[in-house]
Amino acid sequence: MGTATARNGSTATAWRNWAGNVTATPTRVVTPASVGELQEAVRRAAEDGLRVKAVGTGHSFTAAAATDGVLVRPQALAGIRSVDRAAGTVTVAAGTALKDLNRALAAEGLSLTNMGDIMEQTVSGATSTGTHGTGRDSASIAAQIRALELVTADGGLLTCSEKENPEVFAAARVGIGALGIVTAITFAVEPLFFLTAREEPMGFDRVTAEFEEHFAENEHFEFYWFPHTGNCNTKRNNRSQGPAAPPGPVSAWVEDELLSNGLFQAVNTLGRAVPATIPSIARVASRALSARTYTDIPYKVFTSPRRVRFVEMEYALPRETVVEALRELRAMVDRSGLRISFPVEVRTAPADDIALSTASGRDTAYIAVHMYKGTPYQAYFTAAEHIFTAHGGRPHWGKVHTRDAEYFSRVYPRFDEFTALRDRLDPDRVFGNDYLRRVLGA
């Protein structure tokens, strides 16, 4: 990695995201130890004519956090600020990793209602890009926000909720870093509960034919389709009385470490070197996973380790169109010369009221496509994106896509509301970068 000389004479090391597909060399890097220090860093950057971006753990595949100006690392702004059991809320500093929040909440006998399948991200990074899990009734992590605090372009501190600055609250829960730097988030939480997970292989034709039935019957339903095969793996998470009955240590190691990480890493490395082997590998791999049922507290069921690095595109579609789009994707892969070693993931979310949430105003289903790190992904993603956009899809803000402001103005009814608020809060684009210029306009 290269370095750049900062104004104070120290060096700022080039930043690289988790997947390694985005790099940036900032003028300087700051790690504020307090909100006051962050406010001063924003003021100083504006005085120096530099743009400012906060970066979490780099789990976005887009350049949403990239900057050649001041890169803010908020990890020192971490930890739970307060727990309000009567209100059912917890206020947490923005640099807190989701894994630390989940463990701290569990120790307090509390939990988020829903979450994504990894928990490495900071709470601010995850919510700002619209990170989500799957749910019939419970929505994304951002939809569980009850208040947030952010440093604005003039270095001020603004708090918003449904009652305080509600127009900012309507947008800033999924703000893509365009409205300010989030410093604290108040989440709705509930008493700790148990989930029973049922994982089961199922054929592609069956799972797509029965998709609405599976969706209606389960609180959290998702499935993975293995390209070049007719095989899927389904997962149903539903609340139960407990007690905890986690997978045995051997089963957990085989499924979560050997198959999902160790062996998967090896076969992807082989597939990258010899693409012709991928269909045969896919047929074997898709049959290796077996049915299993286990019960545990939420974060131990919702999340799982992801150590095999990849690049991802994910689109949010109107839920009623997802089966048709997935069948089109399968037909495209089958007639192409593409070799796809990663499964395709399908999840759902109910409509929410956040301006630029991918589920804003409509019941949603997601299709996520992945390619192993270092493997050319453009042809696959371009063909998939053509299918998704034909259905009015909205790309995940932190995952690979080629859409721009003109497209988003058509698929988000509240797009102009968001950009007008941005004009008011950051008229000089202190928090701007090339990615935001493309997706939000100049």
Short mmCIF file of N, CA, C and O in Angstrom, two decimals, residues 91-162:
data_model
loop_
_atom_site.label_atom_id
_atom_site.label_comp_id
_atom_site.label_asym_id
_atom_site.label_seq_id
_atom_site.Cartn_x
_atom_site.Cartn_y
_atom_site.Cartn_z
N THR A 91 -28.80 2.87 23.61
CA THR A 91 -28.05 3.86 22.84
C THR A 91 -26.59 3.44 22.82
O THR A 91 -25.99 3.18 23.86
N VAL A 92 -26.04 3.38 21.60
CA VAL A 92 -24.70 2.84 21.41
C VAL A 92 -23.88 3.78 20.55
O VAL A 92 -24.40 4.42 19.63
N ALA A 93 -22.60 3.92 20.87
CA ALA A 93 -21.71 4.76 20.07
C ALA A 93 -21.50 4.15 18.70
O ALA A 93 -21.49 2.93 18.53
N ALA A 94 -21.29 5.02 17.70
CA ALA A 94 -21.38 4.61 16.30
C ALA A 94 -20.29 3.66 15.85
O ALA A 94 -20.47 2.90 14.90
N GLY A 95 -19.13 3.68 16.50
CA GLY A 95 -18.03 2.83 16.09
C GLY A 95 -18.08 1.43 16.67
O GLY A 95 -17.17 0.62 16.42
N THR A 96 -19.12 1.12 17.41
CA THR A 96 -19.26 -0.20 18.03
C THR A 96 -19.48 -1.26 16.96
O THR A 96 -20.33 -1.10 16.08
N ALA A 97 -18.75 -2.35 17.03
CA ALA A 97 -18.99 -3.46 16.10
C ALA A 97 -20.27 -4.18 16.49
O ALA A 97 -20.59 -4.32 17.68
N LEU A 98 -21.01 -4.64 15.50
CA LEU A 98 -22.25 -5.36 15.77
C LEU A 98 -22.02 -6.58 16.66
O LEU A 98 -22.84 -6.90 17.52
N LYS A 99 -20.88 -7.26 16.48
CA LYS A 99 -20.62 -8.43 17.32
C LYS A 99 -20.49 -8.03 18.79
O LYS A 99 -20.96 -8.75 19.68
N ASP A 100 -19.87 -6.88 19.05
CA ASP A 100 -19.73 -6.42 20.43
C ASP A 100 -21.08 -5.98 20.99
O ASP A 100 -21.38 -6.22 22.17
N LEU A 101 -21.89 -5.32 20.15
CA LEU A 101 -23.23 -4.92 20.60
C LEU A 101 -24.07 -6.15 20.92
O LEU A 101 -24.72 -6.21 21.97
N ASN A 102 -24.06 -7.14 20.04
CA ASN A 102 -24.87 -8.34 20.27
C ASN A 102 -24.50 -9.04 21.56
O ASN A 102 -25.36 -9.48 22.34
N ARG A 103 -23.19 -9.17 21.81
CA ARG A 103 -22.74 -9.85 23.02
C ARG A 103 -23.08 -9.04 24.28
O ARG A 103 -23.48 -9.61 25.30
N ALA A 104 -22.92 -7.72 24.18
CA ALA A 104 -23.23 -6.87 25.33
C ALA A 104 -24.73 -6.89 25.63
O ALA A 104 -25.14 -6.94 26.81
N LEU A 105 -25.55 -6.85 24.59
CA LEU A 105 -27.00 -6.93 24.80
C LEU A 105 -27.39 -8.26 25.43
O LEU A 105 -28.20 -8.31 26.35
N ALA A 106 -26.80 -9.35 24.93
CA ALA A 106 -27.13 -10.67 25.49
C ALA A 106 -26.78 -10.73 26.97
O ALA A 106 -27.53 -11.33 27.77
N ALA A 107 -25.67 -10.11 27.35
CA ALA A 107 -25.28 -10.09 28.76
C ALA A 107 -26.29 -9.32 29.61
O ALA A 107 -26.42 -9.56 30.82
N GLU A 108 -27.00 -8.38 28.96
CA GLU A 108 -28.04 -7.60 29.64
C GLU A 108 -29.41 -8.27 29.53
O GLU A 108 -30.42 -7.71 29.99
N GLY A 109 -29.47 -9.44 28.88
CA GLY A 109 -30.75 -10.11 28.69
C GLY A 109 -31.60 -9.46 27.62
O GLY A 109 -32.84 -9.52 27.67
N LEU A 110 -30.94 -8.83 26.62
CA LEU A 110 -31.65 -8.10 25.57
C LEU A 110 -31.16 -8.54 24.20
O LEU A 110 -30.12 -9.18 24.06
N SER A 111 -31.92 -8.15 23.17
CA SER A 111 -31.53 -8.49 21.80
C SER A 111 -32.19 -7.54 20.81
O SER A 111 -33.29 -7.03 21.06
N LEU A 112 -31.53 -7.32 19.68
CA LEU A 112 -32.20 -6.75 18.52
C LEU A 112 -33.23 -7.76 18.03
O LEU A 112 -33.11 -8.96 18.25
N THR A 113 -34.24 -7.27 17.31
CA THR A 113 -35.29 -8.16 16.82
C THR A 113 -34.83 -8.95 15.60
O THR A 113 -35.20 -10.11 15.43
N ASN A 114 -34.03 -8.31 14.75
CA ASN A 114 -33.57 -8.96 13.53
C ASN A 114 -32.18 -8.44 13.21
O ASN A 114 -31.80 -7.34 13.65
N MET A 115 -31.42 -9.18 12.43
CA MET A 115 -30.08 -8.74 12.06
C MET A 115 -29.62 -9.49 10.81
O MET A 115 -30.25 -10.46 10.39
N GLY A 116 -28.51 -9.01 10.22
CA GLY A 116 -27.96 -9.66 9.06
C GLY A 116 -27.21 -10.93 9.42
O GLY A 116 -27.21 -11.37 10.58
N ASP A 117 -26.52 -11.51 8.41
CA ASP A 117 -25.87 -12.80 8.67
C ASP A 117 -24.39 -12.68 9.02
O ASP A 117 -23.73 -13.69 9.23
N ILE A 118 -23.86 -11.47 9.04
CA ILE A 118 -22.52 -11.26 9.59
C ILE A 118 -22.60 -10.12 10.60
O ILE A 118 -23.54 -9.31 10.56
N MET A 119 -21.62 -10.05 11.48
CA MET A 119 -21.68 -9.02 12.53
C MET A 119 -20.33 -8.37 12.76
O MET A 119 -20.01 -7.96 13.86
N GLU A 120 -19.54 -8.28 11.69
CA GLU A 120 -18.23 -7.63 11.79
C GLU A 120 -18.33 -6.12 11.67
O GLU A 120 -17.44 -5.38 12.10
N GLN A 121 -19.40 -5.61 11.03
CA GLN A 121 -19.49 -4.19 10.71
C GLN A 121 -19.72 -3.33 11.96
O GLN A 121 -20.20 -3.82 12.98
N THR A 122 -19.39 -2.05 11.85
CA THR A 122 -19.79 -1.10 12.88
C THR A 122 -21.29 -0.84 12.73
O THR A 122 -21.86 -0.99 11.64
N VAL A 123 -21.92 -0.43 13.82
CA VAL A 123 -23.36 -0.18 13.77
C VAL A 123 -23.69 0.95 12.79
O VAL A 123 -24.70 0.90 12.09
N SER A 124 -22.81 1.97 12.73
CA SER A 124 -23.09 3.10 11.82
C SER A 124 -22.89 2.70 10.37
O SER A 124 -23.68 3.09 9.50
N GLY A 125 -21.85 1.91 10.08
CA GLY A 125 -21.64 1.48 8.72
C GLY A 125 -22.74 0.56 8.23
O GLY A 125 -23.21 0.68 7.10
N ALA A 126 -23.16 -0.35 9.10
CA ALA A 126 -24.20 -1.31 8.72
C ALA A 126 -25.53 -0.61 8.43
O ALA A 126 -26.19 -0.89 7.42
N THR A 127 -25.92 0.30 9.32
CA THR A 127 -27.21 0.96 9.13
C THR A 127 -27.17 1.96 7.98
O THR A 127 -28.13 2.08 7.22
N SER A 128 -26.07 2.67 7.83
CA SER A 128 -25.99 3.72 6.80
C SER A 128 -26.10 3.17 5.39
O SER A 128 -26.50 3.89 4.47
N THR A 129 -25.74 1.90 5.21
CA THR A 129 -25.83 1.29 3.88
C THR A 129 -27.04 0.37 3.73
O THR A 129 -27.23 -0.25 2.68
N GLY A 130 -27.86 0.26 4.77
CA GLY A 130 -29.08 -0.53 4.67
C GLY A 130 -28.91 -2.01 4.88
O GLY A 130 -29.68 -2.82 4.35
N THR A 131 -27.94 -2.42 5.69
CA THR A 131 -27.73 -3.84 5.97
C THR A 131 -29.00 -4.46 6.55
O THR A 131 -29.70 -3.87 7.37
N HIS A 132 -29.29 -5.68 6.14
CA HIS A 132 -30.53 -6.34 6.54
C HIS A 132 -30.31 -7.83 6.66
O HIS A 132 -29.33 -8.39 6.15
N GLY A 133 -31.23 -8.48 7.31
CA GLY A 133 -31.27 -9.93 7.32
C GLY A 133 -32.43 -10.38 6.46
O GLY A 133 -32.61 -9.91 5.34
N THR A 134 -33.23 -11.30 7.00
CA THR A 134 -34.45 -11.71 6.31
C THR A 134 -35.57 -11.73 7.32
O THR A 134 -35.36 -12.07 8.49
N GLY A 135 -36.78 -11.34 6.92
CA GLY A 135 -37.88 -11.30 7.87
C GLY A 135 -39.21 -11.08 7.20
O GLY A 135 -39.32 -10.28 6.27
N ARG A 136 -40.21 -11.78 7.68
CA ARG A 136 -41.58 -11.57 7.21
C ARG A 136 -42.16 -10.30 7.79
O ARG A 136 -42.80 -9.51 7.08
N ASP A 137 -41.93 -10.09 9.09
CA ASP A 137 -42.51 -8.95 9.79
C ASP A 137 -41.47 -7.98 10.31
O ASP A 137 -41.77 -6.80 10.51
N SER A 138 -40.26 -8.45 10.58
CA SER A 138 -39.21 -7.59 11.14
C SER A 138 -38.24 -7.18 10.05
O SER A 138 -37.84 -7.99 9.21
N ALA A 139 -37.86 -5.91 10.07
CA ALA A 139 -37.15 -5.30 8.94
C ALA A 139 -35.65 -5.18 9.21
O ALA A 139 -35.08 -5.83 10.08
N SER A 140 -35.00 -4.31 8.43
CA SER A 140 -33.55 -4.12 8.48
C SER A 140 -33.09 -3.59 9.82
O SER A 140 -33.90 -3.16 10.66
N ILE A 141 -31.79 -3.56 10.01
CA ILE A 141 -31.23 -3.00 11.24
C ILE A 141 -31.59 -1.52 11.34
O ILE A 141 -31.95 -1.02 12.42
N ALA A 142 -31.53 -0.80 10.23
CA ALA A 142 -31.85 0.64 10.24
C ALA A 142 -33.29 0.89 10.66
O ALA A 142 -33.59 1.90 11.30
N ALA A 143 -34.20 -0.01 10.30
CA ALA A 143 -35.61 0.16 10.66
C ALA A 143 -35.84 -0.02 12.15
O ALA A 143 -36.92 0.32 12.66
N GLN A 144 -34.85 -0.54 12.87
CA GLN A 144 -34.95 -0.69 14.33
C GLN A 144 -34.39 0.52 15.07
O GLN A 144 -34.35 0.52 16.30
N ILE A 145 -33.95 1.54 14.34
CA ILE A 145 -33.41 2.75 14.97
C ILE A 145 -34.56 3.62 15.49
O ILE A 145 -35.54 3.85 14.78
N ARG A 146 -34.40 4.13 16.70
CA ARG A 146 -35.40 5.03 17.28
C ARG A 146 -34.88 6.46 17.40
O ARG A 146 -35.67 7.40 17.54
N ALA A 147 -33.57 6.66 17.35
CA ALA A 147 -32.98 8.01 17.35
C ALA A 147 -31.54 7.88 16.91
O ALA A 147 -30.94 6.81 17.03
N LEU A 148 -31.00 8.96 16.37
CA LEU A 148 -29.57 8.96 16.07
C LEU A 148 -29.02 10.37 16.18
O LEU A 148 -29.75 11.37 16.15
N GLU A 149 -27.71 10.41 16.34
CA GLU A 149 -26.97 11.66 16.53
C GLU A 149 -25.90 11.72 15.46
O GLU A 149 -25.24 10.72 15.18
N LEU A 150 -25.76 12.89 14.81
CA LEU A 150 -24.72 12.99 13.79
C LEU A 150 -24.08 14.36 13.79
O LEU A 150 -24.71 15.37 14.14
N VAL A 151 -22.78 14.37 13.41
CA VAL A 151 -22.03 15.61 13.23
C VAL A 151 -22.31 16.11 11.82
O VAL A 151 -22.14 15.38 10.84
N THR A 152 -22.73 17.36 11.72
CA THR A 152 -23.09 17.93 10.43
C THR A 152 -21.89 18.67 9.82
O THR A 152 -20.83 18.78 10.42
N ALA A 153 -22.09 19.17 8.61
CA ALA A 153 -20.98 19.72 7.83
C ALA A 153 -20.33 20.94 8.48
O ALA A 153 -19.15 21.23 8.22
N ASP A 154 -21.06 21.65 9.33
CA ASP A 154 -20.49 22.81 10.01
C ASP A 154 -19.86 22.45 11.36
O ASP A 154 -19.45 23.33 12.13
N GLY A 155 -19.78 21.15 11.65
CA GLY A 155 -19.22 20.69 12.91
C GLY A 155 -20.22 20.66 14.05
O GLY A 155 -19.85 20.34 15.18
N GLY A 156 -21.47 20.97 13.76
CA GLY A 156 -22.50 20.92 14.79
C GLY A 156 -22.94 19.49 15.07
O GLY A 156 -22.58 18.56 14.36
N LEU A 157 -23.69 19.33 16.15
CA LEU A 157 -24.19 18.02 16.55
C LEU A 157 -25.71 18.04 16.50
O LEU A 157 -26.34 18.87 17.16
N LEU A 158 -26.30 17.15 15.73
CA LEU A 158 -27.74 17.14 15.52
C LEU A 158 -28.31 15.80 15.97
O LEU A 158 -27.77 14.75 15.63
N THR A 159 -29.37 15.85 16.76
CA THR A 159 -30.07 14.65 17.19
C THR A 159 -31.41 14.57 16.49
O THR A 159 -32.10 15.59 16.34
N CYS A 160 -31.78 13.38 16.06
CA CYS A 160 -33.07 13.27 15.37
C CYS A 160 -33.79 11.99 15.79
O CYS A 160 -33.18 10.99 16.17
N SER A 161 -35.11 12.06 15.72
CA SER A 161 -35.99 10.93 16.04
C SER A 161 -37.33 11.23 15.37
O SER A 161 -37.45 12.21 14.63
N GLU A 162 -38.33 10.42 15.65
CA GLU A 162 -39.65 10.71 15.08
C GLU A 162 -40.21 12.04 15.57
O GLU A 162 -41.00 12.68 14.88
#
